[in-house]
Short mmCIF file of C-alpha atoms and ligand atoms in Angstrom, two decimals:
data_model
loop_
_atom_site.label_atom_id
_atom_site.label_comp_id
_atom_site.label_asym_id
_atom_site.label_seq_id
_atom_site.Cartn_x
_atom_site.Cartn_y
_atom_site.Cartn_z
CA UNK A 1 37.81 -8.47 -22.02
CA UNK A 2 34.29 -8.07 -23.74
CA UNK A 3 34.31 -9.25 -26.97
CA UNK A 4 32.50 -7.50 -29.94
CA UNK A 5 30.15 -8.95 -32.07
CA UNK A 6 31.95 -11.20 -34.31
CA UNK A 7 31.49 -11.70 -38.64
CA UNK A 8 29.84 -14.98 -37.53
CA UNK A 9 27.48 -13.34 -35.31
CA UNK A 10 26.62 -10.84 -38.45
CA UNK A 11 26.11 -13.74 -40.39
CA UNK A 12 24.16 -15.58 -38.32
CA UNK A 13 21.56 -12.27 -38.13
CA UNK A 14 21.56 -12.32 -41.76
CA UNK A 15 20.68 -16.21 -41.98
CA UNK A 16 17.99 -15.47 -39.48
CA UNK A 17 16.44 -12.75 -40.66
CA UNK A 18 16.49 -14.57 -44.09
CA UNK A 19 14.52 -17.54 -42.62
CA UNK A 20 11.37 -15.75 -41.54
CA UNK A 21 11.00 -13.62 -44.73
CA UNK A 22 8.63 -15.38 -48.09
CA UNK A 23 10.78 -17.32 -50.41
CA UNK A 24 12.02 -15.33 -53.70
CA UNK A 25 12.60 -12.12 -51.39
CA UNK A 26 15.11 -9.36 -50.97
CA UNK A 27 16.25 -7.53 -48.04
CA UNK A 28 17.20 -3.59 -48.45
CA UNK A 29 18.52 -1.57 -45.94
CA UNK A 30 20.57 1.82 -46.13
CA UNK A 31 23.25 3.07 -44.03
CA UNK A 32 22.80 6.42 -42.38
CA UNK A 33 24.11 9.59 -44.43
CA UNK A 34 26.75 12.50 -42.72
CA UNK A 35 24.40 14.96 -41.41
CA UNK A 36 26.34 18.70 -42.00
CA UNK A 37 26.61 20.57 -38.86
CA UNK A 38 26.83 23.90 -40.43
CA UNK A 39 29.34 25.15 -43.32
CA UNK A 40 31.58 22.71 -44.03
CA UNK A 41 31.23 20.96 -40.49
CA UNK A 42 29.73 17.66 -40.30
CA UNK A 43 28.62 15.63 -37.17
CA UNK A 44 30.40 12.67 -36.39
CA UNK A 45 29.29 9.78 -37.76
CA UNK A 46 26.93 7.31 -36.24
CA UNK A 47 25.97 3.88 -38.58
CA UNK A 48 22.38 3.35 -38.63
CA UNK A 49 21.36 0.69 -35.95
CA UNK A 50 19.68 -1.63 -38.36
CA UNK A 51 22.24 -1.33 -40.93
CA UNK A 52 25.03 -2.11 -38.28
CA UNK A 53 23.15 -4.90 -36.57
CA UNK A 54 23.33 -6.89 -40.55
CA UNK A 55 26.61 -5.98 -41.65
CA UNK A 56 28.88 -4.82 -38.98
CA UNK A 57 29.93 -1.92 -41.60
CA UNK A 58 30.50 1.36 -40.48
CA UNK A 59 30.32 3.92 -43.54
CA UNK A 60 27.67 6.13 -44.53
CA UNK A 61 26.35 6.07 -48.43
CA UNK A 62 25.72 1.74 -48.29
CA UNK A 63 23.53 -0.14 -49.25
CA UNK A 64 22.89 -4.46 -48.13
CA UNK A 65 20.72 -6.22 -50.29
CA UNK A 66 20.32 -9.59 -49.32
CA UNK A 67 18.39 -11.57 -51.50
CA UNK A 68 16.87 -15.22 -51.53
CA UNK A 69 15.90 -16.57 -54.79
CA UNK A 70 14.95 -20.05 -55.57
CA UNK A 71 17.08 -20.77 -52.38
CA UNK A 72 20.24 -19.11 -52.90
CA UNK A 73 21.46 -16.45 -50.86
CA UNK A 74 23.35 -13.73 -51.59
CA UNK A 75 24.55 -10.80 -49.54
CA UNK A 76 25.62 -7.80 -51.76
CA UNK A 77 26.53 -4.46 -50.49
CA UNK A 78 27.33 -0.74 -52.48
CA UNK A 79 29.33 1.34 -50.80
CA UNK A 80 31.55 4.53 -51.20
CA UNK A 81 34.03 3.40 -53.77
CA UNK A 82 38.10 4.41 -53.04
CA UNK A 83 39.17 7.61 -54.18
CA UNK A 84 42.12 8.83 -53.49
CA UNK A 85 41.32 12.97 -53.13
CA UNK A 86 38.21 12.01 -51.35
CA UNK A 87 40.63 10.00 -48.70
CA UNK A 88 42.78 12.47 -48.05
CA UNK A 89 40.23 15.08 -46.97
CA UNK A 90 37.86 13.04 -45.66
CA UNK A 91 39.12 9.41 -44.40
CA UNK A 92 39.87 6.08 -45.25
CA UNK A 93 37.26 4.20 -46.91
CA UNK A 94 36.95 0.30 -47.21
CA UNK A 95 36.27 -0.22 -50.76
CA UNK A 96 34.04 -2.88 -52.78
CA UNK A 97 37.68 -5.18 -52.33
CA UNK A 98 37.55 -4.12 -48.47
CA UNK A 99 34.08 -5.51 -48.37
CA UNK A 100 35.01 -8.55 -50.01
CA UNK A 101 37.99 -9.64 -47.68
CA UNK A 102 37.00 -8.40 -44.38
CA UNK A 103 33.00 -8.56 -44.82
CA UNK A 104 31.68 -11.82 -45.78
CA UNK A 105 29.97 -10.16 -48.86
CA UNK A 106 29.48 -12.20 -52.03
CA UNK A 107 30.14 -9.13 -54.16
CA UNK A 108 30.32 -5.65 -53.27
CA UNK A 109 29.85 -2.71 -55.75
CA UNK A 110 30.55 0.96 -56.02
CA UNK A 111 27.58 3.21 -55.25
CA UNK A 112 27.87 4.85 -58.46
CA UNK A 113 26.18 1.62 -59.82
CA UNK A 114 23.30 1.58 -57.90
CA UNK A 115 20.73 3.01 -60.41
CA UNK A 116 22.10 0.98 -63.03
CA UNK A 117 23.05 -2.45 -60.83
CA UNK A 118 20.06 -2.36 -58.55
CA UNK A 119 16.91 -2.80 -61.06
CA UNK A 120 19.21 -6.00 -62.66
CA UNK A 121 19.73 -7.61 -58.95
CA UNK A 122 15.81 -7.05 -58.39
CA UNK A 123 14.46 -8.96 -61.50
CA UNK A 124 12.57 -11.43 -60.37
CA UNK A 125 12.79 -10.89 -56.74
CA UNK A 126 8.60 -10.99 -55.47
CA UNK A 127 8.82 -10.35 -51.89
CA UNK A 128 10.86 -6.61 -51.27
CA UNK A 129 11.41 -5.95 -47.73
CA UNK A 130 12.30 -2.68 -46.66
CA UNK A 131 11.74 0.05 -43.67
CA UNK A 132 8.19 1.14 -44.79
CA UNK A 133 8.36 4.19 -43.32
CA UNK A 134 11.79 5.99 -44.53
CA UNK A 135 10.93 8.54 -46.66
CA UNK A 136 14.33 9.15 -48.34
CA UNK A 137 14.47 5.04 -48.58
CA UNK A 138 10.70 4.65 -49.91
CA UNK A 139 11.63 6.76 -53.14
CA UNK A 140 15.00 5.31 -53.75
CA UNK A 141 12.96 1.90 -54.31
CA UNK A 142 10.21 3.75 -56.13
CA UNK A 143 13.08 4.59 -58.59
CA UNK A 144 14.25 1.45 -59.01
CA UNK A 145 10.92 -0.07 -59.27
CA UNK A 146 10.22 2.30 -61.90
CA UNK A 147 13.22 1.89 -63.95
CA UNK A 148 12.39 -2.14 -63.57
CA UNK A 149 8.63 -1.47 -65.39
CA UNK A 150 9.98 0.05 -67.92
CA UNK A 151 12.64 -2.75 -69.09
CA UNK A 152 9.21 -5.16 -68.93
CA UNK A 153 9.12 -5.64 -72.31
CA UNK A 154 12.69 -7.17 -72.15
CA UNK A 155 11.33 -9.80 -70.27
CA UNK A 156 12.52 -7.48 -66.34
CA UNK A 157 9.86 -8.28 -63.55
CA UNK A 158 9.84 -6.14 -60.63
CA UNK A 159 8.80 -7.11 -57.14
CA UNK A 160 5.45 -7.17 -56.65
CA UNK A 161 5.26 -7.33 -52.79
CA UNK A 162 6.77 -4.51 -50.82
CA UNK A 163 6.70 -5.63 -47.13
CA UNK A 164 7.55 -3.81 -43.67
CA UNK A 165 10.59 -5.06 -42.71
CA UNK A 166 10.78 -3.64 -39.52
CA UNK A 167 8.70 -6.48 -38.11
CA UNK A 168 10.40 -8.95 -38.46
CA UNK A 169 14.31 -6.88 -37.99
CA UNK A 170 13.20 -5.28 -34.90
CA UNK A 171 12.00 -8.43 -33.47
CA UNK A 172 15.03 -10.30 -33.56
CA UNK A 173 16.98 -6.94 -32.19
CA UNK A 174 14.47 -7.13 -29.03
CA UNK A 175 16.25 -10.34 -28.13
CA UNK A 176 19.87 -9.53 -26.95
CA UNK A 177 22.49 -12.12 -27.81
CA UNK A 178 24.87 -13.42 -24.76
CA UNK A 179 27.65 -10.80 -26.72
CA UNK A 180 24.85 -7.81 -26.58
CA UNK A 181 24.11 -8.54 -23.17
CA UNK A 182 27.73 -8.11 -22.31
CA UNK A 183 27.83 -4.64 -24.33
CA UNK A 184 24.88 -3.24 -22.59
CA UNK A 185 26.48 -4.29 -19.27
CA UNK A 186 29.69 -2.78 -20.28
CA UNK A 187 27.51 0.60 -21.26
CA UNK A 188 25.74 0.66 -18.60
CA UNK A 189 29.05 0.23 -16.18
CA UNK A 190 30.32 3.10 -17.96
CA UNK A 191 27.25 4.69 -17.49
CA UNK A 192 26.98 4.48 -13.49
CA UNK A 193 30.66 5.11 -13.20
CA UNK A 194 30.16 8.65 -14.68
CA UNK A 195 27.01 9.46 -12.70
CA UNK A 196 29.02 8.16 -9.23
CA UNK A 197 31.41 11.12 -10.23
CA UNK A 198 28.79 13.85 -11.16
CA UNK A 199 27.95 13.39 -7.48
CA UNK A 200 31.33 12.94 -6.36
CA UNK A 201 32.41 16.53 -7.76
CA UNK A 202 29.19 18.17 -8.19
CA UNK A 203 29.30 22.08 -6.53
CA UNK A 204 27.43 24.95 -6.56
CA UNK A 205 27.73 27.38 -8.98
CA UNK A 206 28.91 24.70 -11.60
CA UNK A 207 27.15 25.24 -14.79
CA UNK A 208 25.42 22.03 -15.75
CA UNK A 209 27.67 22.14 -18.86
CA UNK A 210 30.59 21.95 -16.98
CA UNK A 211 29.04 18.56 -14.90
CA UNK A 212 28.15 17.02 -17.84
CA UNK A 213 31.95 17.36 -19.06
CA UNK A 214 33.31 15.51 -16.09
CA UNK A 215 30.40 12.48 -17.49
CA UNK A 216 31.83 12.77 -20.96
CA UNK A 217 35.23 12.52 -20.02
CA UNK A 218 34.34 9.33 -18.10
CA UNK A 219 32.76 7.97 -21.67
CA UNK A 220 35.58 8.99 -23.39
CA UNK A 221 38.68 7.81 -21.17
CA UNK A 222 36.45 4.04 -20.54
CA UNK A 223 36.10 3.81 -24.17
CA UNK A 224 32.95 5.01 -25.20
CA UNK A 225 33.54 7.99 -28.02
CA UNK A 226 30.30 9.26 -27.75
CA UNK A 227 27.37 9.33 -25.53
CA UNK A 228 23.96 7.18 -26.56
CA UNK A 229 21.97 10.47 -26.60
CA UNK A 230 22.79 14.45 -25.26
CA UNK A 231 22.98 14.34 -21.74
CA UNK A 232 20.05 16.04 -19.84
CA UNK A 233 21.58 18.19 -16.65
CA UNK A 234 18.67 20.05 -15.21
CA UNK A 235 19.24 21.96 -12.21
CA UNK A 236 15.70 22.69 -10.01
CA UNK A 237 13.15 23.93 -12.45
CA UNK A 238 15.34 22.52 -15.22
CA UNK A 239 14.67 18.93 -14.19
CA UNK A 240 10.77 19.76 -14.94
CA UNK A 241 11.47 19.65 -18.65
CA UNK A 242 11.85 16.01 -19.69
CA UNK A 243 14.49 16.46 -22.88
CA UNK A 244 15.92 19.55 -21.31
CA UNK A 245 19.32 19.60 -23.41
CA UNK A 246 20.14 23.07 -23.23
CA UNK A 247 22.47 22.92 -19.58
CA UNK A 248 23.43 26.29 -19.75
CA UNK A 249 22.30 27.38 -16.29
CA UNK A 250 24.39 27.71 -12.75
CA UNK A 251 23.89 25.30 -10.48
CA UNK A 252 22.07 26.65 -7.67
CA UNK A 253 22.48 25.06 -3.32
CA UNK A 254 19.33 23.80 -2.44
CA UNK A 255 18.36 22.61 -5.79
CA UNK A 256 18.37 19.29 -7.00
CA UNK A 257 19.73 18.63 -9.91
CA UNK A 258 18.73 15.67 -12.35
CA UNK A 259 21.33 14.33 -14.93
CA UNK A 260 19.77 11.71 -17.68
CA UNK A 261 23.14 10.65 -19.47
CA UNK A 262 24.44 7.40 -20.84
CA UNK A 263 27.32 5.84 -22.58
CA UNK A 264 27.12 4.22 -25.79
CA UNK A 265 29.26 1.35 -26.56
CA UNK A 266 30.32 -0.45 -29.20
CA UNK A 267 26.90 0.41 -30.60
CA UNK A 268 24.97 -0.58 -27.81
CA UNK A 269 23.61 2.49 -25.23
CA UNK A 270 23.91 2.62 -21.51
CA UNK A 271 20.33 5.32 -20.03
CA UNK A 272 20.81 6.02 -16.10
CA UNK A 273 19.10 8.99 -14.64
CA UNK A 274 19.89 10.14 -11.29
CA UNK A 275 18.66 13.07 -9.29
CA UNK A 276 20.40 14.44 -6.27
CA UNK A 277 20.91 17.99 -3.75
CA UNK A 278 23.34 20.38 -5.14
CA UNK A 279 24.90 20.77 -1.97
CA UNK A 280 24.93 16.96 -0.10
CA UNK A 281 21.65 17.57 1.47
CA UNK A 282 17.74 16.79 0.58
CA UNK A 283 15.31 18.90 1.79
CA UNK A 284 12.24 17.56 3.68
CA UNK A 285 9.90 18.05 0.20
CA UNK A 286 12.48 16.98 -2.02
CA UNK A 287 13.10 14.17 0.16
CA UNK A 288 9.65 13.55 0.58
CA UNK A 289 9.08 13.20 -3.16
CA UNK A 290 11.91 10.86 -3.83
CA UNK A 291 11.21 8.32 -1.55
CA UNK A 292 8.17 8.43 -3.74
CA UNK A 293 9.82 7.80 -6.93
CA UNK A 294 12.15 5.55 -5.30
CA UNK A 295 9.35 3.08 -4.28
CA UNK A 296 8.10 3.19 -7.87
CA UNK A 297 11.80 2.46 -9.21
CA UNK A 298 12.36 -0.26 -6.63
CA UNK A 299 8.66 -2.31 -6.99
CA UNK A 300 8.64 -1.80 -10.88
CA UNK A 301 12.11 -4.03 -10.84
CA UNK A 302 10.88 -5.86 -8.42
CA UNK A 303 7.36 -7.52 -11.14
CA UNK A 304 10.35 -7.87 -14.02
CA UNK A 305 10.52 -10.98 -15.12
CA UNK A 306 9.72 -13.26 -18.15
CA UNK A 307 5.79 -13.32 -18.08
CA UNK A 308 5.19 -9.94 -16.81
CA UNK A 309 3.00 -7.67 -19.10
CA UNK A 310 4.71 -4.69 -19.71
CA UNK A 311 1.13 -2.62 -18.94
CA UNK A 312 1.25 -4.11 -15.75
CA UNK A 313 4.49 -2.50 -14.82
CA UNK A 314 3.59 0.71 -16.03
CA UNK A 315 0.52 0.97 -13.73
CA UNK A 316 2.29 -0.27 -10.52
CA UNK A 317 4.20 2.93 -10.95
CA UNK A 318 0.62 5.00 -11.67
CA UNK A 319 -0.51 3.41 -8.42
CA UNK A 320 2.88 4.40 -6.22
CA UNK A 321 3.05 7.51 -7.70
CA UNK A 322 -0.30 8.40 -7.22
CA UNK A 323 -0.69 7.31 -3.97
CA UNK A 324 2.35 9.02 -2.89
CA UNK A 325 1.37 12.29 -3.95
CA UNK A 326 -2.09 12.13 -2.69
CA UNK A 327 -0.53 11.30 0.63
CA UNK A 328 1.36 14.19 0.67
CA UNK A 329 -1.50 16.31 -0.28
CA UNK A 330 -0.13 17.48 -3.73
CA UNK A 331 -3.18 15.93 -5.67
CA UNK A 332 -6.81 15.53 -3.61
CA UNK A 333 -9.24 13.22 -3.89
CA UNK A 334 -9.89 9.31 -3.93
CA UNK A 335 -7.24 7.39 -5.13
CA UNK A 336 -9.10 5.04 -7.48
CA UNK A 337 -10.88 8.27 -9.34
CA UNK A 338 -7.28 10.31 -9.41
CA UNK A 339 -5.94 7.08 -11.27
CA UNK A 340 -8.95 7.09 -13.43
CA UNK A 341 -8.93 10.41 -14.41
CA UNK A 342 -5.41 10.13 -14.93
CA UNK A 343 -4.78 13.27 -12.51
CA UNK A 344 -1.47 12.02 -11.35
CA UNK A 345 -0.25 13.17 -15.70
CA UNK A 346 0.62 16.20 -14.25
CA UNK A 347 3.21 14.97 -11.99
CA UNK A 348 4.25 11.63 -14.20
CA UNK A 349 3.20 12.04 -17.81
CA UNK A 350 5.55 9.95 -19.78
CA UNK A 351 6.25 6.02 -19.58
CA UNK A 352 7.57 4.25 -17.14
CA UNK A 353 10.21 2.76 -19.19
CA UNK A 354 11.45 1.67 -23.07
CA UNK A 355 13.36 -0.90 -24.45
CA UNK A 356 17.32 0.10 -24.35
CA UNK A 357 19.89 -1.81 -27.12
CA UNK A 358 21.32 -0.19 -30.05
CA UNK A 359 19.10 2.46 -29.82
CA UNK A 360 18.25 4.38 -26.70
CA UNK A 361 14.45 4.12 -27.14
CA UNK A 362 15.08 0.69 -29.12
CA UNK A 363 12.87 -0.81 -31.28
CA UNK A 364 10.20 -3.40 -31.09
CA UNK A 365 6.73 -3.57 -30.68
CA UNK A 366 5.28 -2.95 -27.00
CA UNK A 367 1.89 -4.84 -27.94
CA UNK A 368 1.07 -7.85 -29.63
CA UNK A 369 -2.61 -8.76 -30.72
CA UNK A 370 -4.10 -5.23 -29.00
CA UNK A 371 -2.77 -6.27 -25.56
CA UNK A 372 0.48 -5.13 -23.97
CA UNK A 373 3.35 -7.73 -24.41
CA UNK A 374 4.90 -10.11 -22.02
CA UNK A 375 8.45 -9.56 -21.15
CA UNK A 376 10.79 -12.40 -21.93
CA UNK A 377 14.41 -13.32 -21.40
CA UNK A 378 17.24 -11.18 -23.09
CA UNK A 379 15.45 -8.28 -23.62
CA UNK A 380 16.31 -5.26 -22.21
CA UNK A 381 14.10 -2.13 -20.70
CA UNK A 382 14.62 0.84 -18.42
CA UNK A 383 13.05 1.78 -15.51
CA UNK A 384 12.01 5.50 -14.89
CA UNK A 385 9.09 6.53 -13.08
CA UNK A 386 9.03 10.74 -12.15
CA UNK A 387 7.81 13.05 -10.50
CA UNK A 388 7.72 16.84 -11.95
CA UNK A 389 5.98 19.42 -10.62
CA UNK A 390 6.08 22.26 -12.22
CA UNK A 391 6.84 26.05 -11.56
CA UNK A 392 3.55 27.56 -11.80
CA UNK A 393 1.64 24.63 -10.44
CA UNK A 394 -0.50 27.03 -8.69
CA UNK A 395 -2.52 23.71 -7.46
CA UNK A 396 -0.02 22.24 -5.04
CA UNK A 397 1.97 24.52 -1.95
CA UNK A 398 4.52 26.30 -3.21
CA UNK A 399 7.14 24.46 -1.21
CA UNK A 400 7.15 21.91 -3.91
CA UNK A 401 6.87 23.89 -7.00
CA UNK A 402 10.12 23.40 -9.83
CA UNK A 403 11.01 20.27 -8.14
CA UNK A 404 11.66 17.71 -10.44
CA UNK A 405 12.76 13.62 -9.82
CA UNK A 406 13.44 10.49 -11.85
CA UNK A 407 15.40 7.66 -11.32
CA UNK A 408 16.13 5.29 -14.06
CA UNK A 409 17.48 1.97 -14.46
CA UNK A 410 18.51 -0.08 -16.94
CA UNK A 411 17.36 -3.77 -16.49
CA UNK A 412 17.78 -6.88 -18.69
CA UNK A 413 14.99 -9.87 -18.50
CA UNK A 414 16.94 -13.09 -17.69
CA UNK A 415 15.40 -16.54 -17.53
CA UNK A 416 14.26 -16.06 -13.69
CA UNK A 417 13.65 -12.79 -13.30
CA UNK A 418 15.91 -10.15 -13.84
CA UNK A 419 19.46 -8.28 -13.50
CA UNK A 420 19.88 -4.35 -13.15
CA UNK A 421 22.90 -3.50 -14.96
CA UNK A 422 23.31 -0.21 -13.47
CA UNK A 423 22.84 -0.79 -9.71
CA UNK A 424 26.40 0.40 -8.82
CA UNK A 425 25.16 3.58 -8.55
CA UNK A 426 23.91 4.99 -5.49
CA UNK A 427 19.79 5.80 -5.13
CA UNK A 428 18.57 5.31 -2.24
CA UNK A 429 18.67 9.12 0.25
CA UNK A 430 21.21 7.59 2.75
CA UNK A 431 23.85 6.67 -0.30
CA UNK A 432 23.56 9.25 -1.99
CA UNK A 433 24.50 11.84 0.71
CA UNK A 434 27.11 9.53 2.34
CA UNK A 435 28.86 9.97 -1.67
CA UNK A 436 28.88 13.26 -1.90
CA UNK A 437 29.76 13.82 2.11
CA UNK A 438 33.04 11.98 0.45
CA UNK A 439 31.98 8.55 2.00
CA UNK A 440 32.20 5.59 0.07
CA UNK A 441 29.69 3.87 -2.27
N1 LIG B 501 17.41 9.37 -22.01
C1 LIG B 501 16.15 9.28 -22.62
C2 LIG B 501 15.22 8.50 -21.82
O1 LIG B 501 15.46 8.24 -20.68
O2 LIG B 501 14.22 8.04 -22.30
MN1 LIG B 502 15.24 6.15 -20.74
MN1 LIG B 503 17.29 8.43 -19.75
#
């Protein structure tokens, strides 16, 4: 049984976070909103990550402030105060007593107060640290700020410091905890399970709607409620486009088809991508091509380990990718000057890989000091080199125009070298087709 993360585990964030932050600080962050669908249709609700990851609370309209001032802490939070008619329609809410007793909070308001309440909890914070770059976040503090100057002459001082606090939050979410770690590997379980029965069932004429449901249901009925991002199911010339989310298209035999789609869990997001024949089969190109991709995928996992730079990962799959496609005559010329040029961008023109946790494309810096980082132990990072070659690529044969191939896994840094979470699913050519010939795994 995987355990979630526990109150103590919130707490301890919150202590750690408060340790590398100036003295006489505070520590804002604001829960997501609803976002409205269309008429009176909302999506469902997903907690921003950052939020989540410091107070394990799951409503929209919060607020944490966590303040530090001459050395005492407090952890305050407003949120969406209990109303009966609101209830009904809408859903229980927790309640400033709710926060109290099940949250660790040392008071908890209504957000009705916040105008009023936040300006008096400021005075005489210095240091304000906040997500620099949130726009509806930036002139909520501006407004409190402003209402704070203008008490002055009652003796109020406002903050003078505003600092990023991304730095230092998204730092400490890099590093997964032993309980994250077992999250992701439940996601990404989830994850692989789902795409081991999109090959299992997949059959021409299938819409790539219709494949995708047989992945949700997966999610659903292994507990995930919804998936870490839109699936992508791209059937031949569909696969080309990298966030293809449409999947409205018939599944055609003697495509490929290429399905990115991953389970989120307990706030923490599985990312496999897969790409295999419609009908059981490859074809000599499309073959051909994955075997490229496949070396890429297999001798990227093969550097990761603490100490590897991250650049250095990324142009190991350059070199394979390159190299593979000049072999097979889709791009001409001397390998050094095709890498140089960066010719090979029109086969493989994204990343190989980002950092996977709470958030699909997670946060964190990927360079420190001007220089790509070094990976280290407990975080975790896909790995997803690609080839696409598009339709009207009037450059290569048209034998391997509209086919497009990525394989991704999702990998976590341990202290030796490295685990990939999502290896029960098939990827090599020989797996794949004993699957979906009805063979086992
Ligand atoms: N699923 C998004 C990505 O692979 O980056
Ligand atoms: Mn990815
Ligand atoms: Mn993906």
């Amino acid at each position: 049984m995987i355990e979630n993360i526990s109150q103590v585990e919130f707490s301890q964030r919150r202590a750690a976070l408060l340790q590398q932050l100036e003295d006489n600080c505070a520590v804002i962050i604001q829960s997501a909103p609803m976002v409205n669908r269309n008429s009176d249709v909302d999506y469902l609700f997903r907690q921003d990550s950052d939020f989540f990851y410091f107070t394990g609370f799951n409503e929209p309209d919060a607020v944490l402030l966590l303040t530090r001032v001459a050395g005492e802490v407090q952890y305050q939070v407003f949120c969406q105060p209990r109303d009966k008619k609101m209830e009904i329609w809408f859903g229980y809410r927790c309640g400033e007593q709710g926060l109290l007793d099940n949250f660790n909070v040392d008071a908890a308001y209504s957000n009705d107060l916040l105008a009023e309440k936040m300006p008096e909890l400021l005075n005489g914070v210095k240091n304000l640290y906040y997500s620099l770059g949130r726009v509806s976040l930036n002139e909520r503090v501006h407004g409190w700020l402003a209402t704070m100057r203008k008490r002055s002459r009652q003796g109020v001082i406002a903050p003078s410091h505003l600092l990023q606090l991304d730095d230092v939050a998204h730092e400490m979410r890099l590093i997964k905890s032993a309980t994250e770690q077992d999250l992701l590997r439940r996601a990404s379980e989830i994850s692989a399970q789902a795409h081991i029965i999109a090959m299992q069932v997949c059959k021409e004429q299938m819409m790539e709607f219709q494949l995708d449901a047989h992945i949700q249901h997966h999610f659903a009925m292994n507990g995930s409620q919804q998936a870490a991002y839109p699936s992508i199911v791209g059937g031949g010339k569909n696969a080309c486009v990298l966030h293809y989310i449409e999947n409205n298209q018939q599944l055609k035999s003697g495509d490929l088809v290429l399905i990115d789609a991953g389970a989120e869990y307990q706030y923490y997001a599985g990312d496999i991508t897969r790409t295999f024949p419609i009908n059981g089969k490859f074809s000599a190109e499309q073959a051909a091509l994955y075997e490229v991709v496949l070396q890429a995928n297999l001798e990227c996992t093969a550097m990761i380990k603490p100490g590897t730079s991250w650049g250095a990962i990324h142009d190991h799959a350059v070199l394979v990718i390159t190299s593979g496609l000049q072999s097979l005559g889709l791009l001409k010329g001397e390998l050094h000057e095709l890498i140089e040029s960066e010719s090979y961008r029109e086969f493989f023109m994204h990343k190989l890989g980002h950092w996977l946790g709470m958030d699909v494309h997670d946060v964190g810096n990927y360079k420190q000091a001007g220089e790509w980082r070094q990976l280290q132990a407990g975080m975790v990072m896909t790995v997803e080199p690609g080839i696409y070659v598009a339709i009207d690529n009037m450059d290569v044969e048209a034998r391997w125009r509209g086919i497009g191939i990525r394989i991704e896994d999702d990998v976590l840094i341990t202290a030796t070298g490295c685990e990939v979470m999502t290896e029960s699913v098939p990827k090599t050519i020989v797996e794949i087709e004993a699957l979906m010939a009805g063979g086992s795994v």
